[in-house]
Short mmCIF file of C-alpha atoms in Angstrom, two decimals:
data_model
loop_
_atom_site.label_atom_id
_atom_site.label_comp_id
_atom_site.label_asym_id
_atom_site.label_seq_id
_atom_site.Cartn_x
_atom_site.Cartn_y
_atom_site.Cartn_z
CA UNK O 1 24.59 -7.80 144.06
CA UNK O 2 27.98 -9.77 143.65
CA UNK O 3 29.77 -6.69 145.35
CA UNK O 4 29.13 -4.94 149.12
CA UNK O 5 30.40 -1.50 148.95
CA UNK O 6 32.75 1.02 147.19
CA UNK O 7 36.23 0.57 149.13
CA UNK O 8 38.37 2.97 147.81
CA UNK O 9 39.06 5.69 144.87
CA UNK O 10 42.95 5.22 143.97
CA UNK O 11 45.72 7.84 142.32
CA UNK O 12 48.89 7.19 140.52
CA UNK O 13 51.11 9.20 141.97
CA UNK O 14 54.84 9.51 141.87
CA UNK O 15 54.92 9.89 145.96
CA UNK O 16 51.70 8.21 147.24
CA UNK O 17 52.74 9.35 150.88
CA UNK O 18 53.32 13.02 150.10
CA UNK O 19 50.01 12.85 148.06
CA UNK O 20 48.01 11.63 150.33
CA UNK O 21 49.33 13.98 153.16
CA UNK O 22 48.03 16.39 150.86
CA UNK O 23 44.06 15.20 150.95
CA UNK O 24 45.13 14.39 154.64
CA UNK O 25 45.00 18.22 155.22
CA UNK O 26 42.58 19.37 152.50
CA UNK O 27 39.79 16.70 153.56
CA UNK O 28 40.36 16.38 157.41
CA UNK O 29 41.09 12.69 156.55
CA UNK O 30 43.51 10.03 158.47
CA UNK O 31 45.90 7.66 156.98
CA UNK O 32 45.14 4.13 157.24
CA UNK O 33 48.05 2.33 155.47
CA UNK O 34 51.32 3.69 154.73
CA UNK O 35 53.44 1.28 152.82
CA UNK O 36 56.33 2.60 150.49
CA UNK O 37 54.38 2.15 147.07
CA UNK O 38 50.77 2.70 148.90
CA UNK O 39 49.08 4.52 151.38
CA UNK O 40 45.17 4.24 152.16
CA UNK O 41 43.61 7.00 154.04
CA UNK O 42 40.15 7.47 155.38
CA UNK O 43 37.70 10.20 156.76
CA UNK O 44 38.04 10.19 161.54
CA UNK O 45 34.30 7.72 161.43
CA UNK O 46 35.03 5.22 158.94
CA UNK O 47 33.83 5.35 154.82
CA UNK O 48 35.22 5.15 151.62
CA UNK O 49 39.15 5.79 151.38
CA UNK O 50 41.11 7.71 149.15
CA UNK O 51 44.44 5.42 147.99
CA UNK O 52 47.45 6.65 146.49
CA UNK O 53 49.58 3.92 144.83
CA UNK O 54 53.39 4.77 143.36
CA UNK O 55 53.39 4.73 139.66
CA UNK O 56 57.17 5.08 137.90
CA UNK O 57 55.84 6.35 135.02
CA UNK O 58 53.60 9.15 135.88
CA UNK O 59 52.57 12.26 134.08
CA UNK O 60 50.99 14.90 135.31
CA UNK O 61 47.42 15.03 134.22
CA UNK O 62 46.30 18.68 131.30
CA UNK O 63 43.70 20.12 132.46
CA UNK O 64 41.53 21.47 130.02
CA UNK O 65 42.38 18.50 127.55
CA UNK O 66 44.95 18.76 125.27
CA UNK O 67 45.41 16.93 122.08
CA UNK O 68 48.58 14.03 122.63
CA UNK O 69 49.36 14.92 126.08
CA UNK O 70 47.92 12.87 129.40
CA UNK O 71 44.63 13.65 130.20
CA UNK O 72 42.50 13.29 133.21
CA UNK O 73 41.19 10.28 134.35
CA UNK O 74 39.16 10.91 137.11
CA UNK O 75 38.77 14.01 139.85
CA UNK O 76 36.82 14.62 142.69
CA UNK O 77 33.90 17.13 143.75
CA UNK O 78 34.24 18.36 147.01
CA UNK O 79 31.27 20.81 148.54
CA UNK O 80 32.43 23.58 150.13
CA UNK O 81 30.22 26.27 152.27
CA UNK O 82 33.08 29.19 151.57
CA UNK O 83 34.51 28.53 148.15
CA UNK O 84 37.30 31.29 148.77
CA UNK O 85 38.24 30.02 152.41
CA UNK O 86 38.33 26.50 151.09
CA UNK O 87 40.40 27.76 148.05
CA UNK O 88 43.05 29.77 150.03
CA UNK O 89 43.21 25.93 152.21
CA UNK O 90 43.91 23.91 149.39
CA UNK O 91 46.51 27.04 148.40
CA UNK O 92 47.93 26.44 151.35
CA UNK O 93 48.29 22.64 151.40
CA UNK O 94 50.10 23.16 147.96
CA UNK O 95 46.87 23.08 145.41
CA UNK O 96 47.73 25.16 142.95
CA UNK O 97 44.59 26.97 140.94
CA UNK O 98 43.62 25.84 137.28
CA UNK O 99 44.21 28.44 135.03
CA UNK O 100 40.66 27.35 133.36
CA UNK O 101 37.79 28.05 135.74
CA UNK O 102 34.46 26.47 133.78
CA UNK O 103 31.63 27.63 136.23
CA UNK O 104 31.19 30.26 138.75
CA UNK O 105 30.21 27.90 141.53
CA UNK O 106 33.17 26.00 141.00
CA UNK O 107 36.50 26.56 141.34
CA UNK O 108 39.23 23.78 139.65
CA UNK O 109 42.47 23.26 141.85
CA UNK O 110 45.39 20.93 140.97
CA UNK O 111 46.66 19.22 143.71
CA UNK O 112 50.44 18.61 144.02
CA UNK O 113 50.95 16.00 141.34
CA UNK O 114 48.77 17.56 139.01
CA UNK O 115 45.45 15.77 139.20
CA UNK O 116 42.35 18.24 139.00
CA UNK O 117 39.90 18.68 141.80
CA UNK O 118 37.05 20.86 141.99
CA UNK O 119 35.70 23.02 145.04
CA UNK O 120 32.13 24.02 144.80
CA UNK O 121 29.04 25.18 146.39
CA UNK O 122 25.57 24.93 146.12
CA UNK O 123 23.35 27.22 144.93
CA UNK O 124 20.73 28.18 146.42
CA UNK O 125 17.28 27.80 144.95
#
């Protein structure tokens, strides 16, 4: 292939450092670059980064759709073992939860600028 690996999954966000502090906390990650309109973090080993760049014109993702208003783009699945524990973490970090919950295995948090994310665990077989 043309291409060697998957580098990064960016946000728009209207702070990109405050963001990214956020999935700092929630995902044990590091920052990598800080710059004023960009900030690259990364998990302690080394792997694909989560950037946050500044976009002036941002609007805060609906989540479930709506008709004419900004909808999301893109959100992430994170496993869980304890979806309550993890839930009450992301609380705490500022996640605030989705009024619409989809699934019982799977709980849909907004994090501070309003894009969805969604705890989860596995069930067992």
């Amino acid at each position: 292939t043309p291409w060697t690996d998957l580098s990064a999954l960016v946000f728009d966000a209207p702070d990109p450092l405050a963001l990214a502090e956020f999935y700092c906390g929630l995902l044990g990650y590091e920052i990598r670059t800080a710059e004023p309109k960009w900030v690259t973090i990364g998990p302690p080993g080394g792997g694909t980064r989560l950037s946050f760049q500044h976009e002036p014109l941002f609007r805060r993702p609906t989540w479930p759709s709506e008709t004419d208003k900004q909808q999301m783009m893109t959100h992430l699945d994170i496993e869980v073992r304890d979806l309550e524990a993890a839930g009450a973490h992301a609380k705490n970090l500022g996640a605030t939860l989705a009024g619409f919950q989809p699934q019982q295995d799977v709980r849909v948090w907004l994090d501070p600028a309003g894009h969805p994310f969604c705890l989860w665990v596995r069930e067992e077989a």
